[in-house]
Coordinates of C-alpha atoms and ligand atoms in Angstrom, one line a residue:
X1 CA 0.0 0.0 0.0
X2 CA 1.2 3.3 -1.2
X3 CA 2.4 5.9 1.8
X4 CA 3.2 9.6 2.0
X5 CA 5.9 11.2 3.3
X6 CA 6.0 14.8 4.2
X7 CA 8.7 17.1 6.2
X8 CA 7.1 20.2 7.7
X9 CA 8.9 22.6 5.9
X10 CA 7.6 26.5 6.2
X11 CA 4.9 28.1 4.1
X12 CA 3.3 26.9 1.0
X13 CA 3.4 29.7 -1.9
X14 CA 1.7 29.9 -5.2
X15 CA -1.5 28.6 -7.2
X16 CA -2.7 25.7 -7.3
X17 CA -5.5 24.7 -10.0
X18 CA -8.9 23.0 -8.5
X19 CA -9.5 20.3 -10.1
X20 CA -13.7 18.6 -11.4
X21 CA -15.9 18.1 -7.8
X22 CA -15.9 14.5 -7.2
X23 CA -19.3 14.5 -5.6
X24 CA -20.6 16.2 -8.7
X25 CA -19.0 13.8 -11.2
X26 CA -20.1 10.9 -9.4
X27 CA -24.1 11.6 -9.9
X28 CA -23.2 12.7 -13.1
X29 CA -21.7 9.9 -14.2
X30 CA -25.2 7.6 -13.2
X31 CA -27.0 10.0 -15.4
X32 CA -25.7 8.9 -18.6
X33 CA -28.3 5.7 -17.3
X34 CA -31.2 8.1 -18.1
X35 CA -30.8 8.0 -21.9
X36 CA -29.6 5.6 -24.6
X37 CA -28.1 9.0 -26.4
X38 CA -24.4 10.1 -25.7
X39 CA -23.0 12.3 -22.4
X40 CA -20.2 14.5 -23.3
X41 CA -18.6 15.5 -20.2
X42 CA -15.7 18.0 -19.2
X43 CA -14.1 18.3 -15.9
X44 CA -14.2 14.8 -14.7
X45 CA -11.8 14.7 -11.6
X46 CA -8.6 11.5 -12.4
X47 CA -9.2 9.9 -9.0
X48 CA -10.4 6.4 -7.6
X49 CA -13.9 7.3 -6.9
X50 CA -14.6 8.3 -10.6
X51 CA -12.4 5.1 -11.7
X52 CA -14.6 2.8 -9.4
X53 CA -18.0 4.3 -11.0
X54 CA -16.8 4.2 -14.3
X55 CA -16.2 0.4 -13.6
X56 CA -19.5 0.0 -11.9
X57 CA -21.1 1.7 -15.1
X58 CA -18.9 0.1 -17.7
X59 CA -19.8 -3.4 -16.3
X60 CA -23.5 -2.7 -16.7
X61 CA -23.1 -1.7 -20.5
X62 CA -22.5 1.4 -20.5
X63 CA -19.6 2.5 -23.4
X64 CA -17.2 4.8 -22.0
X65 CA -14.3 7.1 -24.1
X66 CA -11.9 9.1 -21.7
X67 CA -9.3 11.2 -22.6
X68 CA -8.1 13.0 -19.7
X69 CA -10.8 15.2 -17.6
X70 CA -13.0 14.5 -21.0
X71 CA -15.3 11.9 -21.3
X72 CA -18.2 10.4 -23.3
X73 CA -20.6 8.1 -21.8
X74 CA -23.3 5.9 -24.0
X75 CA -25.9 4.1 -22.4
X76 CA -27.9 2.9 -25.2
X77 CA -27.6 -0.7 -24.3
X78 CA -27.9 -1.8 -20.8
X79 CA -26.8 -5.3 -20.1
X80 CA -27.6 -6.0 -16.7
X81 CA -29.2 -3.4 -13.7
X82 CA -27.1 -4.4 -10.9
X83 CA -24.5 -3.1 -8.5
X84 CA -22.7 -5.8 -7.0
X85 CA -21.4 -5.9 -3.3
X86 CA -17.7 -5.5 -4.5
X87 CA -18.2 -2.0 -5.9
X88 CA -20.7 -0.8 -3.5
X89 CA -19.0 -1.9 -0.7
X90 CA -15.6 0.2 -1.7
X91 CA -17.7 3.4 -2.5
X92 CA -21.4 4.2 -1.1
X93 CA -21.7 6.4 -3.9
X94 CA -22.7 3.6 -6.1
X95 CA -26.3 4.2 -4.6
X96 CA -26.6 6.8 -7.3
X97 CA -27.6 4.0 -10.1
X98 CA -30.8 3.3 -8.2
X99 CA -33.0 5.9 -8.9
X100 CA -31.9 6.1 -12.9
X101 CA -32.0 2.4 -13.3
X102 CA -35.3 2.0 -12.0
X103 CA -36.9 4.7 -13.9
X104 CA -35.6 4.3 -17.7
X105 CA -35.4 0.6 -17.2
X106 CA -37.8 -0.9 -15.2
X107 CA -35.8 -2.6 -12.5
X108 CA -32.7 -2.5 -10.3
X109 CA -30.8 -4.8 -7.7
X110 CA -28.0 -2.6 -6.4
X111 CA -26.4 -4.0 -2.9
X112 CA -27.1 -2.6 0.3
X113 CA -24.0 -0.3 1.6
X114 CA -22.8 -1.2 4.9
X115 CA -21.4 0.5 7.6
X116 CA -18.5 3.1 7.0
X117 CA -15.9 4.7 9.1
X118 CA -18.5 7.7 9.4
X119 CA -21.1 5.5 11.2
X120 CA -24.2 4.0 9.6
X121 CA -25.4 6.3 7.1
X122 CA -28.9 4.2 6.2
X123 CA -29.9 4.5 2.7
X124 CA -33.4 4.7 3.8
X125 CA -34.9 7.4 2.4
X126 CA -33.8 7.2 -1.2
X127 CA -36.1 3.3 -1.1
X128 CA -38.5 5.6 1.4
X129 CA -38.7 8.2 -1.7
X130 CA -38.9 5.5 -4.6
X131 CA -41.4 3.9 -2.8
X132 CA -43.8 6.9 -2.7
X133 CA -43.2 7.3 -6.6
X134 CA -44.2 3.7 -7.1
X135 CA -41.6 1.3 -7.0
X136 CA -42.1 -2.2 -5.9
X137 CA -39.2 -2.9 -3.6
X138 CA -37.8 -5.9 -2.1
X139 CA -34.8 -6.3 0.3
X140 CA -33.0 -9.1 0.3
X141 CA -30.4 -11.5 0.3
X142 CA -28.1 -8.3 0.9
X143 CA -29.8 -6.3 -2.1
X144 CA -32.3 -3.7 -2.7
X145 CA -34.9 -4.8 -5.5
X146 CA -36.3 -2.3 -7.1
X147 CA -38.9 -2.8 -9.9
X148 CA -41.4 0.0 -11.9
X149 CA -43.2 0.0 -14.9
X150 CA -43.2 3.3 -15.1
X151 CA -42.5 5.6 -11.7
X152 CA -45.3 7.9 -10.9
X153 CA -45.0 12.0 -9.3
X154 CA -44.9 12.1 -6.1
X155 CA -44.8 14.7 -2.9
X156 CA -41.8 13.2 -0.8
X157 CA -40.7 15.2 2.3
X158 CA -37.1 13.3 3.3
X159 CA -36.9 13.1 7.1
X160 CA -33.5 14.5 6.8
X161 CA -32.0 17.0 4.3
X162 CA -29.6 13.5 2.0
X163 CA -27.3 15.1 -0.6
X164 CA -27.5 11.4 -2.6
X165 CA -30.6 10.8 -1.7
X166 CA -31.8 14.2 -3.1
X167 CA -29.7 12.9 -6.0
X168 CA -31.0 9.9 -6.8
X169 CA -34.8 10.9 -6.4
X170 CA -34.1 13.9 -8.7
X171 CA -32.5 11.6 -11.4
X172 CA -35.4 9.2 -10.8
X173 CA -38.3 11.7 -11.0
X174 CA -37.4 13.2 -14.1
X175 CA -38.5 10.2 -16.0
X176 CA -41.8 9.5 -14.4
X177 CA -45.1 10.3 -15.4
X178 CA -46.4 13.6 -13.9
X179 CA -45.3 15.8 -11.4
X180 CA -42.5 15.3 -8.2
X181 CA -42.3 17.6 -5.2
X182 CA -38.9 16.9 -3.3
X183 CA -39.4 19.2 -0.3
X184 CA -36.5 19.2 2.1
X185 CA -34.0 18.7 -0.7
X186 CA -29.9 19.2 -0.1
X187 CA -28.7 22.5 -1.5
X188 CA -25.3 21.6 -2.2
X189 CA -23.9 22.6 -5.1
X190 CA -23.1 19.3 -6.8
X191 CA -26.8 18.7 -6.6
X192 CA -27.7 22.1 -8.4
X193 CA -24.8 21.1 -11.0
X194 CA -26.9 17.6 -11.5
X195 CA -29.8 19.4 -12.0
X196 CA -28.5 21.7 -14.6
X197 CA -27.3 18.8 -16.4
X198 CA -30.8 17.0 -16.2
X199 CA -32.3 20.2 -17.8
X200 CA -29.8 20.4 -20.4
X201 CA -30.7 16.4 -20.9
X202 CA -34.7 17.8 -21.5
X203 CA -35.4 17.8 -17.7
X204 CA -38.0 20.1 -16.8
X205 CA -37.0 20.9 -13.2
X206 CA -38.3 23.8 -11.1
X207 CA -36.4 25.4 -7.9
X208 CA -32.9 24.4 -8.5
X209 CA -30.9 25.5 -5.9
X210 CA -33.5 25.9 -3.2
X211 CA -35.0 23.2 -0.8
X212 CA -38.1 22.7 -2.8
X213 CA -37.4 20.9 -6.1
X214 CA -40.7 20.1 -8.5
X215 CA -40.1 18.3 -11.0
X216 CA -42.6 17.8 -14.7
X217 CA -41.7 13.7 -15.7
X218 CA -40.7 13.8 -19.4
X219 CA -41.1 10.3 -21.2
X220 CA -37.8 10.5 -22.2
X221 CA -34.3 12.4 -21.8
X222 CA -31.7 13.1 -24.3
X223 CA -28.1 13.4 -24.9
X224 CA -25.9 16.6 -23.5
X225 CA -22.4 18.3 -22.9
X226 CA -21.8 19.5 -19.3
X227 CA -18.5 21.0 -17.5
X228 CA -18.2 19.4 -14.3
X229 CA -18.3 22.3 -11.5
X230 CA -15.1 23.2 -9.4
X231 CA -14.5 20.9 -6.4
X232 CA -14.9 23.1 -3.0
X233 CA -13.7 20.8 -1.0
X234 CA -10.1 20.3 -2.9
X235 CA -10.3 24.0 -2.6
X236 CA -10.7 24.6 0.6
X237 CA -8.2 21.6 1.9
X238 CA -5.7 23.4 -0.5
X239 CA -7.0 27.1 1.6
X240 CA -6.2 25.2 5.0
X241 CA -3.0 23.8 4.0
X242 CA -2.0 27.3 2.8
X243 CA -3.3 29.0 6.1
X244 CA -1.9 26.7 8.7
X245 CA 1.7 27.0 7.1
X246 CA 1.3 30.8 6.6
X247 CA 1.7 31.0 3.5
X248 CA 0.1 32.5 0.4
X249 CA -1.8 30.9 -1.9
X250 CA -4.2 31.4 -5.0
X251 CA -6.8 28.4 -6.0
X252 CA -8.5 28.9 -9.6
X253 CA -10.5 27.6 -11.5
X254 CA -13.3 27.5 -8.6
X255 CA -16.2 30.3 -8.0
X256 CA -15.2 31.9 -4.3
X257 CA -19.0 31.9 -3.7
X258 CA -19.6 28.0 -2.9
X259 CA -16.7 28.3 -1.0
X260 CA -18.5 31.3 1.8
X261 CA -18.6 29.6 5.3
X262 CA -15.0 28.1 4.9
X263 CA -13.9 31.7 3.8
X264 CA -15.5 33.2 6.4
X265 CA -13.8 30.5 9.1
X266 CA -10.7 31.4 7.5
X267 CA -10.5 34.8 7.8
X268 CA -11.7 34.3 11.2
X269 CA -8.9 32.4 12.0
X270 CA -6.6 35.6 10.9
X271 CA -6.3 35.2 6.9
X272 CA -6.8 37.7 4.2
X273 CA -8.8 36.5 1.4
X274 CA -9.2 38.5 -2.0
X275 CA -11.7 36.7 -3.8
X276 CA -12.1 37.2 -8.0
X277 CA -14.9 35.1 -10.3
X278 CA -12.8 32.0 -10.6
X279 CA -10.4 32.8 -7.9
X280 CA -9.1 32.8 -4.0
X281 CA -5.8 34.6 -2.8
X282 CA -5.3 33.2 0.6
X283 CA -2.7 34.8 3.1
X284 CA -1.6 34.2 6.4
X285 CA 1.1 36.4 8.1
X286 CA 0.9 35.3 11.9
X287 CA -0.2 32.2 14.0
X288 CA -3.9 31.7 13.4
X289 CA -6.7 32.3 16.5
X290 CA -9.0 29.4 17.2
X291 CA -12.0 29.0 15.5
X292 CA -15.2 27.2 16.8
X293 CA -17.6 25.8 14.2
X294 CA -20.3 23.4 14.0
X295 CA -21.2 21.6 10.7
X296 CA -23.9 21.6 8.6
X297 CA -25.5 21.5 5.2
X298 CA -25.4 23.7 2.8
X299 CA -24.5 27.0 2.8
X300 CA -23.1 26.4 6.2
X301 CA -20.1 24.5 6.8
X302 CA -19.5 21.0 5.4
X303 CA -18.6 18.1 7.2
X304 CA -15.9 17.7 4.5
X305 CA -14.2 20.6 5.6
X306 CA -14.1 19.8 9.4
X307 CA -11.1 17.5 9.2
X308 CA -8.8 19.7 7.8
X309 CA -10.2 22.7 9.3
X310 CA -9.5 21.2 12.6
X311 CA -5.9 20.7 11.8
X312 CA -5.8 24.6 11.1
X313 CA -7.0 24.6 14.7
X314 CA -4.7 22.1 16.2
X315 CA -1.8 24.7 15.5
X316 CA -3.7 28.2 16.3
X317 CA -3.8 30.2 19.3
X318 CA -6.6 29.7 21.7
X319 CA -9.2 26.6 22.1
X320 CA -12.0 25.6 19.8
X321 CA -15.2 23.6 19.7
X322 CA -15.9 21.8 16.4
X323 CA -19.4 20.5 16.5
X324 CA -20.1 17.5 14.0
X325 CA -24.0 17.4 13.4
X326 CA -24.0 15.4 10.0
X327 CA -22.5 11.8 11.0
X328 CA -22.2 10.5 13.6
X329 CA -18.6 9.5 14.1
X330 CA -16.1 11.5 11.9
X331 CA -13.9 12.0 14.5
X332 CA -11.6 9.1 13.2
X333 CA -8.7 11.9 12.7
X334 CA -8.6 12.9 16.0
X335 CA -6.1 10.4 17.7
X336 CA -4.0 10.3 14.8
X337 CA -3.9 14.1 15.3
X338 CA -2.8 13.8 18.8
X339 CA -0.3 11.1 17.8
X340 CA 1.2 14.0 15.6
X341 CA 1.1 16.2 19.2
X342 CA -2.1 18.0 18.9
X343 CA -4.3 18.0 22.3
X344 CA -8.1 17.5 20.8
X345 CA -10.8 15.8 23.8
X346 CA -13.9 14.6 22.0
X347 CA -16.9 15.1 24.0
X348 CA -19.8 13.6 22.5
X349 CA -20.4 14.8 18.9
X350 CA -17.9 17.9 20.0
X351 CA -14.1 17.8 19.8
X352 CA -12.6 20.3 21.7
X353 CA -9.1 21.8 20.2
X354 CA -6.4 23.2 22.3
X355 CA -3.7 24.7 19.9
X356 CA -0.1 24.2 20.5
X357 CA 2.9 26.3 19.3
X358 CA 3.8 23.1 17.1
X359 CA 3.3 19.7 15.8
X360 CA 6.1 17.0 15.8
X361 CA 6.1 14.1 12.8
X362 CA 5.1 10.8 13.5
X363 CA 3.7 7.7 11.7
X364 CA 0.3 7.9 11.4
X365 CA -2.8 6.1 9.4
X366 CA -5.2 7.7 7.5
X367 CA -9.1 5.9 8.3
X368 CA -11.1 7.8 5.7
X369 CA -10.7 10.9 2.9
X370 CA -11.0 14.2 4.4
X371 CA -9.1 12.6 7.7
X372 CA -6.1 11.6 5.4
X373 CA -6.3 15.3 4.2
X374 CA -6.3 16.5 7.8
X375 CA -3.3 14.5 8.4
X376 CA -1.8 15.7 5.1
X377 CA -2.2 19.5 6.3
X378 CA -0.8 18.6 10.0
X379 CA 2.1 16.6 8.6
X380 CA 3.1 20.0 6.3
X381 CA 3.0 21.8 9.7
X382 CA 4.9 19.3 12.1
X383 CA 8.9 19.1 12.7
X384 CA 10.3 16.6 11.4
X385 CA 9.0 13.6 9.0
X386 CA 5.3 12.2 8.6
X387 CA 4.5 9.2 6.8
X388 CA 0.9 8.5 6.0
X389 CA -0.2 4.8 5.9
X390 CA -3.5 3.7 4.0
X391 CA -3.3 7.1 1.4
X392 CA -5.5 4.9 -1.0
X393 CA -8.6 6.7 0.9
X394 CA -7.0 9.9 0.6
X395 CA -6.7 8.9 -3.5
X396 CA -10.4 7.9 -4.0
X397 CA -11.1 11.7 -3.6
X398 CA -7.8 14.4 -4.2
X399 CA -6.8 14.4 -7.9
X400 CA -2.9 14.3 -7.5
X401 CA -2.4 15.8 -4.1
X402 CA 0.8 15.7 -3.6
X403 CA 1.6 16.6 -7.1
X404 CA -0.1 19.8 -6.2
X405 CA 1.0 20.3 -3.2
X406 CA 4.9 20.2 -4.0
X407 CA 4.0 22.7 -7.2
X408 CA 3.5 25.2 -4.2
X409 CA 6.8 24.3 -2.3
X410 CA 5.5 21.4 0.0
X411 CA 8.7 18.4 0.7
X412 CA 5.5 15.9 0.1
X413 CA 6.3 12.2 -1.9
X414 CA 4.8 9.0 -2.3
X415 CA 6.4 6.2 -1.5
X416 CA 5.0 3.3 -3.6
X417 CA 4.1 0.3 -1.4
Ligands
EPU501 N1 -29.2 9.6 6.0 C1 -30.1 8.7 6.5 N2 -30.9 8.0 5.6 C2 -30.7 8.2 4.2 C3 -29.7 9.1 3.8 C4 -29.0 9.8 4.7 O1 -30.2 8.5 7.7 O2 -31.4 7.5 3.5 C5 -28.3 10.3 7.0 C6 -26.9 10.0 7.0 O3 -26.6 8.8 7.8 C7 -26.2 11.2 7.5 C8 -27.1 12.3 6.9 O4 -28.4 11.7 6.6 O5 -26.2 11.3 8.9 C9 -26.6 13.0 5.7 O6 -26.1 12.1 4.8 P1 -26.2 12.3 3.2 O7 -27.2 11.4 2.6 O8 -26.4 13.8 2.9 O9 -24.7 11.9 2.8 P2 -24.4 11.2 1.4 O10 -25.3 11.7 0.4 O11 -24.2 9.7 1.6 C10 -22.8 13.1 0.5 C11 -21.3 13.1 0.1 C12 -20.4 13.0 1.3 C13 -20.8 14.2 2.2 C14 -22.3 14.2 2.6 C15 -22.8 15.3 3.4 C16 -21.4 12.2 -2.2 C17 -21.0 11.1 -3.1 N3 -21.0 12.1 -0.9 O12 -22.9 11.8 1.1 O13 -19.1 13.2 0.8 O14 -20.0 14.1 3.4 O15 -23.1 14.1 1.4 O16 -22.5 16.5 2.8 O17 -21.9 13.2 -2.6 C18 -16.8 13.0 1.0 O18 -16.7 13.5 -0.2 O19 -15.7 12.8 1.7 C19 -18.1 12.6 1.5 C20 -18.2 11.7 2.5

């Protein structure tokens, strides 16, 4: 298994470009399902997430051309509606062929996700959802079962505000016949960047970007081209990085706007931030102050951010309170922070930061994505040498990290294991 080895060496200088958002890509990707025409695509992230749905998607029929971040995806003959445990059990995410397999085919059998290292994350409200439109669905022997002739409109008030299960009900109810209300939906960006692909597939979607999606079931949907929006999330771990170092740093290539509550943190912490349409300018000239947050969905602060933001915090002046409301444990970084000489008490869903002058290099292991970026941003900060075990997680979601990273001065290298 491949490692990463970083010294702490000083501030991080330069630009680094944002690459396609992997949470956008991957529901794009499962809506090439929705129609046998072709799904020219720009922007698609190079990283194991995408590579594992493209698998998933190839393996059911679907021809796929890629040449770099462009790609083409034709659906027009489906060989088999399934996700099998293998795939889904290395990436949730492969959830996202349920709700377009059901309604342009007919029928789906996509394996139940487990467990994960963020706790239990049920996938019951997208069957809660497909249910109300219609479907006929089984569980069993490990799968969900999910058969239609046709889906039907629906009014479907989620008992909890599901950024894939928004997705997936979206993707379904476009096909159906009449009208879908989604009333709690996520906000996120990545699901109003779905949504503007579905419309520029002959969707007829009202409300994108609020909590109230209505959507008018077309009988059919047909081929587009689609830039994939900027990741935030590389973004802001790229921000962080840039701010606990002190350095200076401009990302492009990503609006500043889907990017406000981590900005705001930021420059809480002490940072300027110039912000232009495509473009942050990041500096940080003296230790940064503690900063409590609490996450939330969008436009607050994302979970995906809390990680990293907390290894800002690990090194800043004064003591904060990160509040995690979205799962229920994503606090896996925390000891491996403290190994690396942070002093972080978890207190229920609360870890409570106490920032010291400096971190010292250790051996740590990354558990999931944004914790391996975390560790990432602390090791850049500590004395001395890091090594990162298990950096596969930290692949299925960074496009070349470390490539990146060392553009803007980092001593960052993978060791290949
Ligand atoms: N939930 C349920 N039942 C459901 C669906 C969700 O109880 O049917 C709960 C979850 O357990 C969780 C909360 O609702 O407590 C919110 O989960 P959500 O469904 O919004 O998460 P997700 O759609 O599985 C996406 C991202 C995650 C990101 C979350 C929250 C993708 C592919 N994944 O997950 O991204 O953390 O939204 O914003 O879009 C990451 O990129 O590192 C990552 C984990």
């Amino acid at each position: 298994m491949d490692q990463l080895e970083i010294h702490g060496n000083g501030p991080l200088r330069g630009e680094i470009r944002v690459s396609g958002a992997k949470n956008a890509a991957l529901p794009i990707l499962c809506a090439s399902l929705l129609t046998a025409d072709t799904l020219t695509l720009d922007n698609v992230p190079d990283l194991q997430d995408v590579r594992t749905m493209l698998a998933l998607l190839r393996q059911m029929g679907v021809q796929v051309e890629q040449d770099g971040t462009h790609l083409t995806l034709n659906a027009g003959a489906i060989l088999s509606p399934e996700a099998p445990y293998e795939m889904v059990k290395t990436m949730r995410a492969s959830i996202l062929v349920l709700g377009p397999l059901v309604a342009r085919l007919g029928e789906a059998r996509v394996s139940l996700p487990g467990g994960c290292a963020s706790g239990a994350r049920p996938v019951d409200q997208h069957i809660k959802g497909l249910q109300a439109m219609g479907a006929d669905i089984a569980i069993e022997h490990g799968f969900i079962h999910a058969r239609a002739r046709r889906l039907k409109g629906a009014r479907i008030v989620t008992d909890m505000i599901t950024v894939t299960g928004t997705e997936n009900l979206l993707m379904a109810a476009t096909l159906a016949e009449g009208e879908t209300v989604l009333e709690n939906a996520a906000r996120e960006p990545e699901v109003t960047d779905l949504a503007n692909l579905l419309v520029s597939m002959g969707a007829r979607i009202e409300g994108i970007g609020t909590d109230r999606l209505v959507i008018h079931g077309v009988e059919r949907l047909h081929g587009a081209e689609h830039r994939v929006i900027a990741d935030r999330i590389e973004a802001g771990t790229f921000l962080c990085a840039a701010a606990a170092t002190l350095g200076e740093v401009v990302v492009r290539d990503v609006p500043p706007v889907i990017l406000d509550a981590v900005l705001d943190k930021l420059v809480e912490a002490g940072a300027s931030i110039e912000r232009g349409a495509d473009w942050v300018r990041l500096s940080m000239r003296q230790r940064p102050r503690a900063v409590s947050f609490r996450t939330s969905e969008y436009p607050a602060f994302p979970t995906d951010m809390q990680a990293q933001f907390m290894a800002l915090d690990c090194v800043a002046d004064g003591t904060a309170r990160v509040t995690e409301t979205i799962f229920e444990n994503r606090f896996m970084h925390v000891q491996e922070l403290n190994r690396l000489g942070a002093n972080i008490a978890v207190e229920g869903n609360t870890a409570v930061v106490t920032g010291v002058p400096r971190l010292s290099g250790a051996r740590v292991m990354a558990t999931d994505l944004r914790a391996s970026a975390s560790l990432v941003i602390a090791g850049l900060i500590a004395d001395g040498e890091t090594v990162i075990d298990r950096i596969y997680h930290l692949d299925r979601g960074y496009d070349r990290m470390e490539d990146k990273l060392s553009a803007v001065g980092a001593r960052i290298r993978r060791i290949a294991g």
